[in-house]
Amino acid sequence: MSERRRELFEAVIQDPSNREASEALEQLLLEHEEWTDLANLQVHLAEHAAEPAEASARLQRAGQITEEQLSDAQRAVELYGASLEGDPTGGLETLARMRAILVGLEAWEDYLQVGEAEAERTEDGTARAALLTEMGGILESRLGDAERAVICYQAALESDPTSMAAAHAAQRICRDAGAHEMLAQLLDFELERTEALERRAALLEELGNLLLNQLDQPEMAKVAFGSLLELRPHDEGARAILESLGGVELDPEATEAEASEAAEAQPEAAEEPEAAEAAEEPEAAE
């Protein structure tokens, strides 16, 4: 260690508030690419910072050096996490960076903990729903935990009821698990928010069969199949089921005209996605 560096280190240790010494030492370490000492300096200055915001900024800087120059991902996550307490911005960018690093480490439980913290701080409902859907996908594909995945998807729908990615993922899990009551609720939830006629028809068909065959609710099934025939006047299968349930026979010409008018009245609907597989996984940090 050069005499100048030694003097500066001693000055900063004795008085961390000595700006002149700390800045000179930081510049010297940067010029000589002494990354470990530079990161440790940031941590030392953060521990003695007068303001929480300054401590946060120092720890973020230490995390950045540790991640980018020292390639120590785990330590970088720890430093980024420590910076959150005093972060005046709320820490969303830092949390997102932590998640990206944890993907690369395949530290899935840690990823989920960070994701929960990020979701709590995210005010935008659409962004929060996207994050929760992503977390549900991790729970499914990486941890095989369908039960917790459904909870994430439901939370996503609470944040953004129009999130069809979350709705379809939750429906798929319930369908595969034979959770008929919850599946019926999810189908009805989407039905209330969907205007596309073909998608509504598909939802009514599945809901009607579910109510009739798995939930033993013939009266509710009758309502579902009646609504289905209004959209698909020539659906003989639905007509036969409705008639077997004692439903009033509908005039196919009249219902076809009504369906046609409804189709013309609504704007072109975006093509509905197929029931999603586990939500697309996030990319690892480069």
Short mmCIF file of C-alpha atoms in Angstrom, two decimals:
data_model
loop_
_atom_site.label_atom_id
_atom_site.label_comp_id
_atom_site.label_asym_id
_atom_site.label_seq_id
_atom_site.Cartn_x
_atom_site.Cartn_y
_atom_site.Cartn_z
CA MET A 1 0.00 0.00 0.00
CA SER A 2 1.40 3.38 -0.98
CA GLU A 3 2.07 5.94 1.69
CA ARG A 4 -0.61 8.24 0.25
CA ARG A 5 -3.24 5.50 0.35
CA ARG A 6 -2.26 4.60 3.90
CA GLU A 7 -2.63 8.20 5.02
CA LEU A 8 -6.02 8.53 3.40
CA PHE A 9 -7.27 5.24 4.86
CA GLU A 10 -6.22 6.30 8.35
CA ALA A 11 -7.83 9.70 7.91
CA VAL A 12 -11.16 8.18 6.80
CA ILE A 13 -11.13 5.58 9.57
CA GLN A 14 -10.49 8.22 12.19
CA ASP A 15 -13.06 10.63 10.76
CA PRO A 16 -15.55 9.18 8.23
CA SER A 17 -17.08 12.63 7.84
CA ASN A 18 -13.82 13.93 6.33
CA ARG A 19 -15.13 14.48 2.82
CA GLU A 20 -11.84 15.61 1.38
CA ALA A 21 -10.05 12.45 2.51
CA SER A 22 -12.85 10.05 1.55
CA GLU A 23 -13.25 11.54 -1.92
CA ALA A 24 -9.51 11.51 -2.53
CA LEU A 25 -9.26 7.90 -1.39
CA GLU A 26 -12.22 6.88 -3.52
CA GLN A 27 -10.65 8.48 -6.59
CA LEU A 28 -7.32 6.81 -5.89
CA LEU A 29 -8.88 3.35 -5.51
CA LEU A 30 -10.93 3.86 -8.66
CA GLU A 31 -7.87 4.85 -10.70
CA HIS A 32 -5.99 1.73 -9.57
CA GLU A 33 -9.08 -0.49 -9.93
CA GLU A 34 -8.85 -1.64 -6.33
CA TRP A 35 -12.43 -2.88 -6.38
CA THR A 36 -12.51 -4.79 -3.09
CA ASP A 37 -11.12 -1.85 -1.14
CA LEU A 38 -13.44 0.53 -2.96
CA ALA A 39 -16.50 -1.56 -2.08
CA ASN A 40 -15.37 -1.83 1.54
CA LEU A 41 -14.85 1.93 1.64
CA GLN A 42 -18.44 2.48 0.52
CA VAL A 43 -19.72 0.17 3.25
CA HIS A 44 -17.61 1.94 5.88
CA LEU A 45 -18.85 5.35 4.81
CA ALA A 46 -22.45 4.08 4.77
CA GLU A 47 -22.13 2.86 8.35
CA HIS A 48 -21.11 6.36 9.45
CA ALA A 49 -23.33 8.38 7.12
CA ALA A 50 -25.24 11.25 8.69
CA GLU A 51 -28.36 10.71 6.57
CA PRO A 52 -30.19 7.46 5.67
CA ALA A 53 -30.33 8.52 2.01
CA GLU A 54 -26.54 8.85 1.89
CA ALA A 55 -26.09 5.45 3.53
CA SER A 56 -28.45 3.93 0.99
CA ALA A 57 -26.57 5.47 -1.93
CA ARG A 58 -23.23 4.22 -0.57
CA LEU A 59 -24.55 0.69 -0.15
CA GLN A 60 -26.01 0.71 -3.65
CA ARG A 61 -22.63 1.79 -4.97
CA ALA A 62 -20.95 -1.01 -3.02
CA GLY A 63 -23.48 -3.47 -4.44
CA GLN A 64 -22.83 -2.27 -7.97
CA ILE A 65 -19.06 -2.63 -7.59
CA THR A 66 -19.45 -6.07 -6.04
CA GLU A 67 -21.77 -7.24 -8.80
CA GLU A 68 -20.05 -5.75 -11.83
CA GLN A 69 -16.38 -5.70 -10.88
CA LEU A 70 -16.02 -8.50 -8.33
CA SER A 71 -18.68 -10.83 -9.81
CA ASP A 72 -19.91 -11.73 -6.34
CA ALA A 73 -23.64 -11.98 -6.97
CA GLN A 74 -24.65 -13.20 -3.53
CA ARG A 75 -22.79 -10.43 -1.73
CA ALA A 76 -24.20 -7.89 -4.19
CA VAL A 77 -27.74 -8.99 -3.30
CA GLU A 78 -26.95 -8.52 0.38
CA LEU A 79 -25.61 -5.01 -0.18
CA TYR A 80 -28.53 -4.02 -2.40
CA GLY A 81 -30.91 -5.34 0.23
CA ALA A 82 -29.19 -3.34 2.96
CA SER A 83 -29.60 -0.18 0.88
CA LEU A 84 -33.39 -0.40 0.83
CA GLU A 85 -34.05 1.00 4.31
CA GLY A 86 -32.96 4.53 3.53
CA ASP A 87 -33.73 4.61 -0.17
CA PRO A 88 -35.77 7.78 -0.81
CA THR A 89 -37.02 6.41 -4.15
CA GLY A 90 -38.79 3.43 -2.59
CA GLY A 91 -36.28 0.92 -3.88
CA LEU A 92 -38.24 -0.53 -6.80
CA GLU A 93 -35.29 -0.43 -9.19
CA THR A 94 -33.04 -2.03 -6.58
CA LEU A 95 -35.55 -4.79 -5.86
CA ALA A 96 -35.92 -5.52 -9.57
CA ARG A 97 -32.14 -5.75 -9.87
CA MET A 98 -32.01 -8.13 -6.92
CA ARG A 99 -34.62 -10.37 -8.55
CA ALA A 100 -32.64 -10.47 -11.79
CA ILE A 101 -29.50 -11.54 -9.91
CA LEU A 102 -31.39 -14.18 -7.95
CA VAL A 103 -32.73 -15.68 -11.17
CA GLY A 104 -29.13 -16.20 -12.26
CA LEU A 105 -28.36 -17.79 -8.89
CA GLU A 106 -31.53 -19.92 -9.13
CA ALA A 107 -32.27 -18.86 -5.55
CA TRP A 108 -36.01 -19.16 -5.98
CA GLU A 109 -37.23 -18.71 -2.41
CA ASP A 110 -35.08 -15.60 -2.06
CA TYR A 111 -36.44 -14.42 -5.40
CA LEU A 112 -40.00 -14.80 -4.09
CA GLN A 113 -39.23 -12.89 -0.89
CA VAL A 114 -37.78 -10.02 -2.89
CA GLY A 115 -40.74 -10.18 -5.26
CA GLU A 116 -43.18 -9.90 -2.35
CA ALA A 117 -41.37 -6.81 -1.08
CA GLU A 118 -41.43 -5.31 -4.57
CA ALA A 119 -45.14 -6.08 -5.02
CA GLU A 120 -45.95 -4.37 -1.72
CA ARG A 121 -44.17 -1.20 -2.88
CA THR A 122 -45.62 -1.21 -6.41
CA GLU A 123 -48.57 1.13 -6.68
CA ASP A 124 -49.46 0.49 -10.33
CA GLY A 125 -51.97 -2.37 -10.43
CA THR A 126 -50.98 -3.61 -13.88
CA ALA A 127 -47.28 -3.73 -12.98
CA ARG A 128 -48.02 -5.44 -9.68
CA ALA A 129 -50.20 -8.04 -11.42
CA ALA A 130 -47.45 -8.77 -13.94
CA LEU A 131 -44.94 -9.30 -11.13
CA LEU A 132 -47.28 -11.56 -9.15
CA THR A 133 -48.02 -13.58 -12.29
CA GLU A 134 -44.29 -13.98 -12.86
CA MET A 135 -43.89 -15.18 -9.28
CA GLY A 136 -46.69 -17.67 -9.78
CA GLY A 137 -44.85 -19.04 -12.78
CA ILE A 138 -41.70 -19.51 -10.68
CA LEU A 139 -43.68 -21.35 -8.03
CA GLU A 140 -45.08 -23.69 -10.65
CA SER A 141 -42.10 -24.34 -12.88
CA ARG A 142 -39.25 -24.18 -10.37
CA LEU A 143 -40.73 -25.19 -7.04
CA GLY A 144 -43.69 -27.31 -8.13
CA ASP A 145 -45.92 -25.49 -5.66
CA ALA A 146 -49.26 -25.13 -7.43
CA GLU A 147 -51.09 -24.10 -4.25
CA ARG A 148 -48.90 -21.05 -3.65
CA ALA A 149 -48.93 -20.31 -7.38
CA VAL A 150 -52.73 -20.02 -7.34
CA ILE A 151 -52.49 -17.58 -4.43
CA CYS A 152 -50.13 -15.42 -6.51
CA TYR A 153 -52.43 -15.55 -9.52
CA GLN A 154 -55.43 -14.60 -7.37
CA ALA A 155 -53.48 -11.69 -5.90
CA ALA A 156 -52.60 -10.64 -9.45
CA LEU A 157 -56.29 -10.61 -10.37
CA GLU A 158 -57.09 -8.51 -7.32
CA SER A 159 -54.50 -5.98 -8.50
CA ASP A 160 -55.62 -6.09 -12.13
CA PRO A 161 -58.91 -7.88 -12.87
CA THR A 162 -58.13 -7.68 -16.60
CA SER A 163 -54.98 -9.82 -16.29
CA MET A 164 -55.95 -12.77 -18.44
CA ALA A 165 -52.49 -14.32 -18.07
CA ALA A 166 -53.15 -14.71 -14.34
CA ALA A 167 -56.76 -15.79 -14.87
CA HIS A 168 -55.88 -18.51 -17.37
CA ALA A 169 -52.97 -19.79 -15.30
CA ALA A 170 -55.18 -20.06 -12.21
CA GLN A 171 -57.91 -21.78 -14.23
CA ARG A 172 -55.42 -24.31 -15.60
CA ILE A 173 -54.14 -25.23 -12.15
CA CYS A 174 -57.67 -25.64 -10.76
CA ARG A 175 -58.68 -27.67 -13.81
CA ASP A 176 -55.71 -30.00 -13.43
CA ALA A 177 -56.22 -30.34 -9.67
CA GLY A 178 -59.97 -30.96 -9.94
CA ALA A 179 -60.71 -27.89 -7.82
CA HIS A 180 -64.14 -27.51 -9.40
CA GLU A 181 -65.66 -24.84 -7.16
CA MET A 182 -62.69 -22.51 -7.50
CA LEU A 183 -62.54 -23.16 -11.24
CA ALA A 184 -66.21 -22.21 -11.55
CA GLN A 185 -65.54 -18.98 -9.68
CA LEU A 186 -62.60 -18.16 -11.94
CA LEU A 187 -64.58 -18.88 -15.10
CA ASP A 188 -67.41 -16.68 -13.89
CA PHE A 189 -64.90 -13.98 -12.92
CA GLU A 190 -63.51 -13.91 -16.47
CA LEU A 191 -66.99 -14.12 -17.99
CA GLU A 192 -67.99 -10.90 -16.24
CA ARG A 193 -65.00 -9.11 -17.78
CA THR A 194 -64.90 -10.55 -21.28
CA GLU A 195 -66.78 -9.11 -24.26
CA ALA A 196 -65.38 -11.30 -27.07
CA LEU A 197 -68.28 -13.53 -28.14
CA GLU A 198 -66.26 -16.66 -28.92
CA ARG A 199 -64.43 -16.48 -25.62
CA ARG A 200 -67.70 -15.93 -23.76
CA ALA A 201 -69.19 -18.93 -25.49
CA ALA A 202 -66.22 -21.12 -24.53
CA LEU A 203 -66.44 -19.95 -20.93
CA LEU A 204 -70.18 -20.60 -20.76
CA GLU A 205 -69.75 -24.08 -22.23
CA GLU A 206 -67.08 -25.07 -19.71
CA LEU A 207 -68.94 -23.45 -16.83
CA GLY A 208 -72.21 -25.13 -17.78
CA ASN A 209 -70.62 -28.60 -17.96
CA LEU A 210 -68.82 -27.98 -14.68
CA LEU A 211 -72.01 -26.93 -12.90
CA LEU A 212 -73.94 -29.84 -14.31
CA ASN A 213 -71.46 -32.70 -14.04
CA GLN A 214 -69.14 -31.84 -11.17
CA LEU A 215 -70.99 -29.41 -8.91
CA ASP A 216 -74.53 -30.80 -9.19
CA GLN A 217 -76.11 -27.42 -9.81
CA PRO A 218 -78.54 -28.09 -12.69
CA GLU A 219 -80.39 -24.80 -12.33
CA MET A 220 -77.22 -22.78 -12.64
CA ALA A 221 -76.13 -25.02 -15.51
CA LYS A 222 -79.43 -24.27 -17.22
CA VAL A 223 -78.68 -20.55 -17.05
CA ALA A 224 -75.21 -21.08 -18.49
CA PHE A 225 -76.41 -23.22 -21.41
CA GLY A 226 -79.27 -20.81 -22.08
CA SER A 227 -76.77 -17.98 -22.38
CA LEU A 228 -74.56 -20.18 -24.56
CA LEU A 229 -77.41 -20.81 -27.00
CA GLU A 230 -77.96 -17.09 -27.31
CA LEU A 231 -74.40 -16.88 -28.64
CA ARG A 232 -74.40 -20.18 -30.55
CA PRO A 233 -77.97 -20.69 -31.78
CA HIS A 234 -77.11 -23.86 -33.71
CA ASP A 235 -75.14 -25.59 -30.94
CA GLU A 236 -77.13 -28.82 -30.87
CA GLY A 237 -75.18 -30.20 -27.92
CA ALA A 238 -76.05 -27.22 -25.75
CA ARG A 239 -79.65 -27.33 -26.97
CA ALA A 240 -79.99 -30.99 -26.06
CA ILE A 241 -78.58 -30.41 -22.59
CA LEU A 242 -80.86 -27.42 -22.03
CA GLU A 243 -83.92 -29.37 -23.12
CA SER A 244 -82.94 -32.28 -20.83
CA LEU A 245 -82.84 -29.81 -17.97
CA GLY A 246 -86.31 -28.57 -18.80
CA GLY A 247 -85.11 -25.31 -20.27
CA VAL A 248 -87.36 -23.36 -22.62
CA GLU A 249 -86.54 -24.21 -26.24
CA LEU A 250 -85.08 -21.20 -27.96
CA ASP A 251 -85.82 -20.08 -31.50
CA PRO A 252 -82.49 -20.55 -33.30
CA GLU A 253 -83.34 -17.91 -35.93
CA ALA A 254 -84.12 -15.32 -33.28
CA THR A 255 -81.08 -16.09 -31.15
CA GLU A 256 -78.81 -16.13 -34.20
CA ALA A 257 -80.03 -12.67 -35.15
CA GLU A 258 -79.43 -11.44 -31.60
CA ALA A 259 -75.92 -12.87 -31.58
CA SER A 260 -75.18 -11.27 -34.94
CA GLU A 261 -76.39 -7.89 -33.71
CA ALA A 262 -74.26 -8.21 -30.58
CA ALA A 263 -71.20 -9.06 -32.66
CA GLU A 264 -71.72 -6.04 -34.88
CA ALA A 265 -72.31 -3.74 -31.92
CA GLN A 266 -69.06 -4.51 -30.10
CA PRO A 267 -65.58 -3.40 -31.21
CA GLU A 268 -63.20 -5.93 -32.64
CA ALA A 269 -61.89 -7.94 -29.71
CA ALA A 270 -58.27 -8.86 -29.40
CA GLU A 271 -57.56 -12.49 -30.06
CA GLU A 272 -57.85 -14.34 -26.76
CA PRO A 273 -54.73 -16.15 -25.59
CA GLU A 274 -54.85 -19.87 -25.04
CA ALA A 275 -54.75 -21.10 -21.46
CA ALA A 276 -51.22 -20.23 -20.50
CA GLU A 277 -48.59 -22.63 -19.38
CA ALA A 278 -46.59 -21.51 -16.35
CA ALA A 279 -45.90 -17.79 -16.69
CA GLU A 280 -42.82 -16.90 -18.71
CA GLU A 281 -39.77 -16.88 -16.51
CA PRO A 282 -37.76 -13.70 -16.01
CA GLU A 283 -34.36 -13.32 -17.56
CA ALA A 284 -31.28 -13.64 -15.43
CA ALA A 285 -29.08 -10.63 -14.88
CA GLU A 286 -26.35 -10.33 -17.47
#
